[in-house]
Short mmCIF file of C-alpha atoms in Angstrom, two decimals:
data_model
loop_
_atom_site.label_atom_id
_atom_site.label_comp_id
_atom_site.label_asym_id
_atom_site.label_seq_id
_atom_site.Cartn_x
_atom_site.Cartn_y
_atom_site.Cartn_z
CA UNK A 1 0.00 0.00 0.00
CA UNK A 2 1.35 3.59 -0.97
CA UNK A 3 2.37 5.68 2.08
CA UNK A 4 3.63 2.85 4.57
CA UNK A 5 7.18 3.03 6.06
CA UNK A 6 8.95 0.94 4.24
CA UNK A 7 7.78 2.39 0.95
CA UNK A 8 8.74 5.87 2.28
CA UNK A 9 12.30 4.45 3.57
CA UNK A 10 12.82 3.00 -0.32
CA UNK A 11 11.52 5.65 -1.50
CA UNK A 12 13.50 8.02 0.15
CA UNK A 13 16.66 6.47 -0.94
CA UNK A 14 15.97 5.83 -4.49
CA UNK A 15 15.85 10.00 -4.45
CA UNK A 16 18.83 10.10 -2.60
CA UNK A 17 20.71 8.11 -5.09
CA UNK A 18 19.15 10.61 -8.05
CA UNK A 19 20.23 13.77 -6.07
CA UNK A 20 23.59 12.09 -6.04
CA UNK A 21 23.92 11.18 -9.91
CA UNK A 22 22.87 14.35 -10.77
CA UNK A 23 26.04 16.15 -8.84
CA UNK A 24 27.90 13.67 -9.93
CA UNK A 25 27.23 14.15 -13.65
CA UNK A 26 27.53 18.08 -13.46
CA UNK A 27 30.62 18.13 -11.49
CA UNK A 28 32.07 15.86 -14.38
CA UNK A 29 31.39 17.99 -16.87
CA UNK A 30 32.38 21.36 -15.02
CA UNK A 31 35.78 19.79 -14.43
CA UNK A 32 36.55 18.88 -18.18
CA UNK A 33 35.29 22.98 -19.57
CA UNK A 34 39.36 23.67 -19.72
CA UNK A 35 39.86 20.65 -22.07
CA UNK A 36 37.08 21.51 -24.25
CA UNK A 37 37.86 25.42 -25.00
CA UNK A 38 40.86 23.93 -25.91
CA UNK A 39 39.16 21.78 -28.31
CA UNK A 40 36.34 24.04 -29.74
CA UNK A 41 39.42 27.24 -30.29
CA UNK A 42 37.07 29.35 -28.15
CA UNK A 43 38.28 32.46 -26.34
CA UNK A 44 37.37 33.45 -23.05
CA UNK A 45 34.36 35.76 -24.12
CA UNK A 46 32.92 33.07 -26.79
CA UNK A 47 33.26 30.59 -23.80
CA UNK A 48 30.90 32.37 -21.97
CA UNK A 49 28.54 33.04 -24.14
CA UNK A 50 28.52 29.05 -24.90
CA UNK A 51 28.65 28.38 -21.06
CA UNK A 52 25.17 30.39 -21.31
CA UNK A 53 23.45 27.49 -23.14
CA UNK A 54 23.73 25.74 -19.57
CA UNK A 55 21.60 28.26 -17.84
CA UNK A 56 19.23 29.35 -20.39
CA UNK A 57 18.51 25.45 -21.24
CA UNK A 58 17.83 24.98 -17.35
CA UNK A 59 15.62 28.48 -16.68
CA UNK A 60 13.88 28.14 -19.72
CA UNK A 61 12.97 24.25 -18.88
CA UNK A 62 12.68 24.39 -14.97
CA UNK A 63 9.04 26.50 -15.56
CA UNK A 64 7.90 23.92 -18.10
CA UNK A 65 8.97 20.78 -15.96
CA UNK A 66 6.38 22.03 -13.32
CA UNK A 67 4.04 21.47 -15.79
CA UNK A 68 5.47 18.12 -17.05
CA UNK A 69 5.19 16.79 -13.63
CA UNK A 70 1.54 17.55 -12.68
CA UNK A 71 0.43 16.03 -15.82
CA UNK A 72 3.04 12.63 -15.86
CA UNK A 73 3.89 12.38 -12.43
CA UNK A 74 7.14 13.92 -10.27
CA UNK A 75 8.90 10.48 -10.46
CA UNK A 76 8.55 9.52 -14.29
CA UNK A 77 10.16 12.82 -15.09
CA UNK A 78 12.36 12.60 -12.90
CA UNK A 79 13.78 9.24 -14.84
CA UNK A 80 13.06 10.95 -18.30
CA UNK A 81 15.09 13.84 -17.67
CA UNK A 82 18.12 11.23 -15.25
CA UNK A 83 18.31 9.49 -19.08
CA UNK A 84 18.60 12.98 -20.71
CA UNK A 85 20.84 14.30 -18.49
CA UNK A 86 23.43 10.71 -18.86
CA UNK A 87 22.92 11.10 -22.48
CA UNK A 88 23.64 14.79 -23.56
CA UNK A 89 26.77 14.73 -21.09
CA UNK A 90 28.58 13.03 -23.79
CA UNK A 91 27.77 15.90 -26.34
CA UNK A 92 30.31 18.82 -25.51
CA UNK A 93 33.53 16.75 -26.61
CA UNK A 94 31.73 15.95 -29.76
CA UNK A 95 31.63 20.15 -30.92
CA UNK A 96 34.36 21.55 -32.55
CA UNK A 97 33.38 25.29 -32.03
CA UNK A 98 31.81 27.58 -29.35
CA UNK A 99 28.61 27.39 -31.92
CA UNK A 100 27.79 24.29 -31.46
CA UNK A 101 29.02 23.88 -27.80
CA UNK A 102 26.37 26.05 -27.27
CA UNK A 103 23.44 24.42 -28.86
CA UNK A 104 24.50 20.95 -26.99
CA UNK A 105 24.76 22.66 -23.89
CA UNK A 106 21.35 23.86 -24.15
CA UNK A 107 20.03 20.25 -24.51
CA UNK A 108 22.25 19.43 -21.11
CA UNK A 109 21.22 22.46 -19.37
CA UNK A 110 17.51 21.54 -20.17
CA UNK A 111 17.82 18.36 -18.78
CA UNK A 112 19.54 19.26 -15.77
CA UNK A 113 16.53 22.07 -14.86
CA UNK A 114 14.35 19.66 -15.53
CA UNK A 115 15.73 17.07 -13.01
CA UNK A 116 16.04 19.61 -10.50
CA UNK A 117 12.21 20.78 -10.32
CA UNK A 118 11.58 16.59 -10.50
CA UNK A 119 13.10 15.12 -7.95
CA UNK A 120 12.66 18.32 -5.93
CA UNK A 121 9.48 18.33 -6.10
CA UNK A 122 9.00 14.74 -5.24
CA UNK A 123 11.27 14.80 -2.51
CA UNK A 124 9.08 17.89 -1.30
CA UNK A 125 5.85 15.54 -1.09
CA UNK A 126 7.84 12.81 0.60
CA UNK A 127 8.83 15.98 3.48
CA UNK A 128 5.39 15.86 3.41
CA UNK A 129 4.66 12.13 4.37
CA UNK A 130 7.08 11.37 6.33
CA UNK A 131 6.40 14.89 8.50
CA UNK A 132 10.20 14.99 8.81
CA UNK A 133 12.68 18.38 7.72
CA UNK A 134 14.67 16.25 5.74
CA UNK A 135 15.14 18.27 2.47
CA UNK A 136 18.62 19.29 3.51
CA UNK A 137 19.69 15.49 3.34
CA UNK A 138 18.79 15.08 -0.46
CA UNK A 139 20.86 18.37 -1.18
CA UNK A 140 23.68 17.25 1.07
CA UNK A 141 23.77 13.65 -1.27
CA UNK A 142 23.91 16.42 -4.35
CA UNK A 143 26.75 17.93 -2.61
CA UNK A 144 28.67 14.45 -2.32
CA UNK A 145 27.72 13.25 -5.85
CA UNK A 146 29.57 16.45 -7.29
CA UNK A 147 32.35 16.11 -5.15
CA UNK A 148 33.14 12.91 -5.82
CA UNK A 149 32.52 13.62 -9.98
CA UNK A 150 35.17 16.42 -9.68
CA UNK A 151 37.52 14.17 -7.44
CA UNK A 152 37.62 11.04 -10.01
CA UNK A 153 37.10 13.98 -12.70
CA UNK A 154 40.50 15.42 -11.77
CA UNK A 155 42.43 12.24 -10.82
CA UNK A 156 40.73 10.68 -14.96
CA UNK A 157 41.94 13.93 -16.42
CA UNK A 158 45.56 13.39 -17.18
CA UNK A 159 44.77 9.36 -18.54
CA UNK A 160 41.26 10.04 -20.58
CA UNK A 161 40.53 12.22 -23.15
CA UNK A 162 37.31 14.10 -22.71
CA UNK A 163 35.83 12.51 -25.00
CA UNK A 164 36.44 9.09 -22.95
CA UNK A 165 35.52 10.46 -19.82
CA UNK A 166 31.87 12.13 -20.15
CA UNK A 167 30.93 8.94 -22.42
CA UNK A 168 31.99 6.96 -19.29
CA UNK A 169 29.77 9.02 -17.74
CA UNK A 170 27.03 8.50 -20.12
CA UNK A 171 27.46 5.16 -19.63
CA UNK A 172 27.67 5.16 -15.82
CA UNK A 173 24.80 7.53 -15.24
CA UNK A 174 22.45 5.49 -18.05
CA UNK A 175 22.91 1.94 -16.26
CA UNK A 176 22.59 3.77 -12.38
CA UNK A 177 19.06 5.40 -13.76
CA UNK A 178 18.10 1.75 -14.89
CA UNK A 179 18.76 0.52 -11.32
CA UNK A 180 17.35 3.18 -9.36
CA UNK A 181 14.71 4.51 -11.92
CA UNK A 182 12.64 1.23 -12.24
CA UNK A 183 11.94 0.89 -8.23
CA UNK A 184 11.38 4.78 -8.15
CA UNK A 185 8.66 4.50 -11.33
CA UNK A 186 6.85 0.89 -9.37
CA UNK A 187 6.59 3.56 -5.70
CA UNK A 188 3.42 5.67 -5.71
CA UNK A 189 3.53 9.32 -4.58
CA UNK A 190 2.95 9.81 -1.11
CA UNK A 191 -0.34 10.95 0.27
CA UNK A 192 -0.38 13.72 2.01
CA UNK A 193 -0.47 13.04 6.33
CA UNK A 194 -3.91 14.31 8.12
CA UNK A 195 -3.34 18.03 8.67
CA UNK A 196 -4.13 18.20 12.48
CA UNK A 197 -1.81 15.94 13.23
CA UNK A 198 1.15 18.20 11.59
CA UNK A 199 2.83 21.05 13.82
CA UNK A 200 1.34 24.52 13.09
CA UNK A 201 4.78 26.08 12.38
CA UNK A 202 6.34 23.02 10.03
CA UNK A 203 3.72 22.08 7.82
CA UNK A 204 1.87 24.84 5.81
CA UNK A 205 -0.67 22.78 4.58
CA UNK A 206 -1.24 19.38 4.28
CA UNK A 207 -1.95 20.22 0.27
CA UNK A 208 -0.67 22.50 -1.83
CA UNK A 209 -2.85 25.23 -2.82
CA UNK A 210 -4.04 26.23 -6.03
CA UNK A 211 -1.66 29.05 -7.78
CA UNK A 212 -3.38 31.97 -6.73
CA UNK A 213 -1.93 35.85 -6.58
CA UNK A 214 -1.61 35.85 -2.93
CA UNK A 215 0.26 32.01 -3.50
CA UNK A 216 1.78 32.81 -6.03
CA UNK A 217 3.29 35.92 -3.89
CA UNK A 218 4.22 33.60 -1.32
CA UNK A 219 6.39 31.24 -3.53
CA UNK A 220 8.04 33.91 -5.29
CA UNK A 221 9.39 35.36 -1.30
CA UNK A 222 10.79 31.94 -1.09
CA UNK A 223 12.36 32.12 -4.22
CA UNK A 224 14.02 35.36 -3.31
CA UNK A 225 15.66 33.12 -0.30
CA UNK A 226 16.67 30.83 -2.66
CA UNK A 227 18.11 33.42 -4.87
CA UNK A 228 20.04 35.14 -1.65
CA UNK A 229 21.63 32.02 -1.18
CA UNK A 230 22.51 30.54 -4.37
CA UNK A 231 23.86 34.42 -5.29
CA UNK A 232 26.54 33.70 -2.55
CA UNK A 233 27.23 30.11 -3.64
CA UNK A 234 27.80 31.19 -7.31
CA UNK A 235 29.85 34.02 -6.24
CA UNK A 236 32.39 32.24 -3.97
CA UNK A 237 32.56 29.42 -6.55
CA UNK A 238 33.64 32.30 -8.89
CA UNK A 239 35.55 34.49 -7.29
CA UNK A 240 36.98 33.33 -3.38
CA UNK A 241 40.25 32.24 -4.99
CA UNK A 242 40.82 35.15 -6.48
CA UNK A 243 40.23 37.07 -3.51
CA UNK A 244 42.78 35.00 -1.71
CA UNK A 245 45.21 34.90 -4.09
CA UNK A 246 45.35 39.13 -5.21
CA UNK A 247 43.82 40.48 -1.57
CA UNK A 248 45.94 38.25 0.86
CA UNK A 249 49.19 37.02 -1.28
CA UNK A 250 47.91 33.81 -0.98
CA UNK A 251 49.86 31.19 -3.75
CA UNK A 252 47.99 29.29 -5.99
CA UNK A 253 46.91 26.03 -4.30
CA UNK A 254 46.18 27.94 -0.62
CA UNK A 255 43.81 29.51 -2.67
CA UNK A 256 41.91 26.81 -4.01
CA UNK A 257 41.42 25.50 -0.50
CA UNK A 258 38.83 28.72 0.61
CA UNK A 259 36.39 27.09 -1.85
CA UNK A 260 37.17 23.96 -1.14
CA UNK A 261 36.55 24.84 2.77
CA UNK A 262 33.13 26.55 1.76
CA UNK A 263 32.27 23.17 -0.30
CA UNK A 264 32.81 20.98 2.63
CA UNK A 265 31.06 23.33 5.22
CA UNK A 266 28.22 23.09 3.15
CA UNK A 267 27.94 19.39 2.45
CA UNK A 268 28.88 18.91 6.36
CA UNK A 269 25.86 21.73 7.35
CA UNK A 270 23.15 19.92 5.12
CA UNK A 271 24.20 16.50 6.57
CA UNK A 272 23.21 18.19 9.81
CA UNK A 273 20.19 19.64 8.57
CA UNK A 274 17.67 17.38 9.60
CA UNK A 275 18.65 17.32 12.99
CA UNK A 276 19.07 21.42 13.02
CA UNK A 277 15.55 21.95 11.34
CA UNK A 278 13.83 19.12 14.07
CA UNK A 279 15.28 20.95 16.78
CA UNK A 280 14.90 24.77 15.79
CA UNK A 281 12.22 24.71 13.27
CA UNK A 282 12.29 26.22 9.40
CA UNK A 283 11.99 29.77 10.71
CA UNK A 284 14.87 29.74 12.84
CA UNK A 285 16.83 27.44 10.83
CA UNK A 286 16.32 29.96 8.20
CA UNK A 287 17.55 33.36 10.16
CA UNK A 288 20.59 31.69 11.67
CA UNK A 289 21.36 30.42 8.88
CA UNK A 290 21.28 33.41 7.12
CA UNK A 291 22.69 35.77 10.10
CA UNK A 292 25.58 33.17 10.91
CA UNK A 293 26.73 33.69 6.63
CA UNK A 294 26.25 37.01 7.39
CA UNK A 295 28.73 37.23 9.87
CA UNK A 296 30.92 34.28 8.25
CA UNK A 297 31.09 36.43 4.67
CA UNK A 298 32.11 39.74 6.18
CA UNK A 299 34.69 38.14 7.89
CA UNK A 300 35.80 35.98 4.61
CA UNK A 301 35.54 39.10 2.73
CA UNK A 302 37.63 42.01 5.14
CA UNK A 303 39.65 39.87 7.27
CA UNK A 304 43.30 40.87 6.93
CA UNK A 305 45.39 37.00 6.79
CA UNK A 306 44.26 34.27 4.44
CA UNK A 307 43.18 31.51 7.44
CA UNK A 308 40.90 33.90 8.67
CA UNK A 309 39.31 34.18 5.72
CA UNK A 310 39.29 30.70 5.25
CA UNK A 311 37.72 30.39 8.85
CA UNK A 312 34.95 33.08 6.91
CA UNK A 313 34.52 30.60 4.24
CA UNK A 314 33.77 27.99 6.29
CA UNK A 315 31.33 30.08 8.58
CA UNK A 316 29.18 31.04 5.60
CA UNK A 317 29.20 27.90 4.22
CA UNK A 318 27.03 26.44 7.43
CA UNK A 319 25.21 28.97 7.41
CA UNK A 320 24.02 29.13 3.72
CA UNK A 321 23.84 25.32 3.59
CA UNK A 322 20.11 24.75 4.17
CA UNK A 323 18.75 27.94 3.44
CA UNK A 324 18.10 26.79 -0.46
CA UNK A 325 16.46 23.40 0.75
CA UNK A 326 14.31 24.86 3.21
CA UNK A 327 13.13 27.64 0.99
CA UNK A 328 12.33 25.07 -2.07
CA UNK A 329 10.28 23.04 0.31
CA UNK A 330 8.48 25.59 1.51
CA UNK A 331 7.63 26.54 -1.97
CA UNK A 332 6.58 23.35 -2.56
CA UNK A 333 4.32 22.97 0.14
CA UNK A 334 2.73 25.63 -0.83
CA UNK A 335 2.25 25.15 -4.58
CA UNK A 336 3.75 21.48 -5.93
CA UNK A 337 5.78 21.27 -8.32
CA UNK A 338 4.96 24.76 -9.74
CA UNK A 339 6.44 25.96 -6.56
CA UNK A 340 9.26 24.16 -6.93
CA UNK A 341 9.76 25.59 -10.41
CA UNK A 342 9.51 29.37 -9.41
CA UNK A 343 11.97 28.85 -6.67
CA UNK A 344 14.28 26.88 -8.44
CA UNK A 345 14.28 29.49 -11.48
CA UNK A 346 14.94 32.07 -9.15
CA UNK A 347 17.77 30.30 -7.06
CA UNK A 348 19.65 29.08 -10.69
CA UNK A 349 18.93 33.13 -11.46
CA UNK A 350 20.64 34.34 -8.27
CA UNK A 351 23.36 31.17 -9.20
CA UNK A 352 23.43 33.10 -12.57
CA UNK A 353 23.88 37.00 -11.10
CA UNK A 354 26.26 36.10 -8.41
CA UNK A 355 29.31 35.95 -10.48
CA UNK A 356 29.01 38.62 -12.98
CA UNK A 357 27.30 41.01 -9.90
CA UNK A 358 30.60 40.50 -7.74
CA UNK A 359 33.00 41.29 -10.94
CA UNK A 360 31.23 44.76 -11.89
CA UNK A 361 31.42 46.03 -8.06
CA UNK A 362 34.79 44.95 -8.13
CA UNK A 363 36.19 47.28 -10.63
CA UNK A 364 33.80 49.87 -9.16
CA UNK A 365 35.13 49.72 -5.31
CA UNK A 366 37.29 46.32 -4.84
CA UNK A 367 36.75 42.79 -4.54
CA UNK A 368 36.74 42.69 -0.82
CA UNK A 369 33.89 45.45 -1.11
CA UNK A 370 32.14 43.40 -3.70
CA UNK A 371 32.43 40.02 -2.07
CA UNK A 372 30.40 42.11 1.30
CA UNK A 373 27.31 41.88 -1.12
CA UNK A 374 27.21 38.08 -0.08
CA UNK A 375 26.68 39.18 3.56
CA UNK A 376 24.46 41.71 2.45
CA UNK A 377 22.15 38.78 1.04
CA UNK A 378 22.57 36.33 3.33
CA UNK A 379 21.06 38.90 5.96
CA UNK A 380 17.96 39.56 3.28
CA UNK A 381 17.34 35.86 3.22
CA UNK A 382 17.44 36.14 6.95
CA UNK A 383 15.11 38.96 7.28
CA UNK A 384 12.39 37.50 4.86
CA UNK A 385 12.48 34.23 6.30
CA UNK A 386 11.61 36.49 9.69
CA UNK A 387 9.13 37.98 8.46
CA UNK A 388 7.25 35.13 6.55
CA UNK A 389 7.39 33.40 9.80
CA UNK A 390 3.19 33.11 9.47
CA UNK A 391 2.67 33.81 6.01
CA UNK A 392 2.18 30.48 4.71
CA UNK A 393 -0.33 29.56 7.43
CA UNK A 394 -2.88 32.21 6.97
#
């Protein structure tokens, strides 16, 4: 029977694994772009605008998956797009200019928006049943999936050509959606729990609503807490080597470890998550989180030696680690899977404006000035969660 704990339990993991294969996959790719501008001739600039094809393939798909999924069903999507995803990984190595690098990289950027808003929004119905917080555990398996594809990525590099490597990855990721993908298609979606049995404060409602204004309103405050926090992800990805490296004299591989730090402290913050959100609740979760990466970016960003901006890489990166899963179930609560896809579009956006944002304020003021929008975000995330503290019960 659909619902019962050891359907939730399989269920549960099957997702797991899919949060997993999808970092996984990405991180693969992101680790071979050097090899490939190499390949297609591309300069910097026409790299970019190819590199676009990734975002504008997910944002243009993410709103159109919410769609997909309330007429086929969270979980068949979710295997339609895993397939897409293994399939058009293998594409890049096969384009021979920024052109067509591009075009493919729409196709994987589509299917990688898509998957998000799918298993998302699945997992956000399983929150649901099981009246547990544990979104941050699916994004902390997301977290481990891409740092293990950039680990085997980088040690694969020097031995297979890219070529080699994201068809192995084709391969891999087609065979691991078989395994997982026909147990997750056989497990029926969760009904919702009886609402009176849910606490007031952790369950909006125990359905989502129809997509009203005032709903509607609602998801897209979420989706600014998503955006907060993803602008600060994107922008230390970017940018908190360089800081190290031309603010504090830092050499080349101390550098690379301030991201590497922020990487971990997130992974280690949403493994935590469930236990944080149980014992604090989403509202508080959500203004610590967002006042302790606050505190943890200013200090990244103006501290005068390199370890204690390290130590400020680190701080933010607990902090920030489960404000994007507790604002994309929240919006998912409220809405389904068109939630999802508002929140998501506007979390990839903020991914999208973090980078670009931090390099224009740099050559306005510096990047240690620039690098204090993070905090200034974080803090806005923390703030609105504050202040939709009710909302979503009225």
């Amino acid at each position: 029977m659909p619902g019962t704990a050891t359907d939730l339990t399989r269920l549960r993991a099957v997702l797991t694994a899919f949060f997993a294969l999808d970092g996984f996959i990405f991180a693969g790719w992101v680790v071979r772009i050097p090899a490939i501008k190499e390949q297609t001739g591309a300069s910097a600039g026409t790299l970019g605008l190819a590199l676009l094809g990734v975002s504008a393939g997910a944002v243009i798909t993410m709103m159109l998956t919410g769609r997909l999924c309330r007429r086929y069903g969270n979980h068949q999507v979710t295997v339609a797009c895993a397939v897409l995803l293994s399939l058009s990984v293998s594409l890049p190595p096969l384009t021979h200019s920024a052109l067509t690098l591009g075009l493919v990289l729409l196709v994987f950027g589509a299917a990688y928006g898509g998957i998000n808003v799918a298993f998302n929004s699945a997992a956000v119905e399983l929150v649901r049943a099981m009246r547990r917080p544990i979104m941050p555990s699916f994004h902390a398996a997301f977290s481990l999936g891409g740092m293990v594809g950039a680990g085997l990525g980088g040690l694969v590099a020097g031995t297979l050509t890219p070529t080699q490597h994201l068809f192995g990855l084709t391969v891999l990721g087609l065979v691991v959606t078989v395994l997982i993908g026909r147990p997750l298609l056989r497990l029926q979606p969760p009904p919702p729990p009886p609402h009176e049995d849910s606490p007031k404060e952790e369950t909006a409602e125990a359905a989502p609503r129809r997509l009203d204004a005032r709903t509607r309103g609602l998801v897209v405050t979420f989706g600014l807490i998503a955006l907060c926090t993803a602008f600060g992800e994107g922008a230390l990805a970017d940018w908190s080597a360089l800081h190290l490296q031309q603010d504090l004299d830092a050499t080349a591989g101390a550098a690379a470890i301030g991201y590497s730090c922020f990487a971990l402290a997130m992974t280690a913050g949403r493994l935590s998550g469930t236990r944080l959100l149980e014992r604090l609740g989403r509202t508080r979760t959500l203004v610590a989180g967002g006042t302790t990466a606050a505190v943890g970016m200013l200090l990244g960003a103006l501290a005068p030696t390199l370890w204690a901006a390290v130590l400020g890489f680190v701080i933010t990166g607990l902090g920030l680690a489960n404000l994007f899963p507790v604002a994309v179930e929240r919006a998912g609560t409220l809405a389904g899977p068109d939630g999802v896809a508002i929140a998501s579009t506007l979390g990839y956006g903020g991914m999208l404006l973090g980078p670009p944002a931090i390099g224009f304020m740099a050559d306005w003021y510096s990047l240690p000035a620039a690098l204090t929008s993070v905090a200034v975000l974080a803090a806005t995330a923390a703030l609105i969660g504050f202040l939709t503290r009710h909302a979503a019960e009225r």
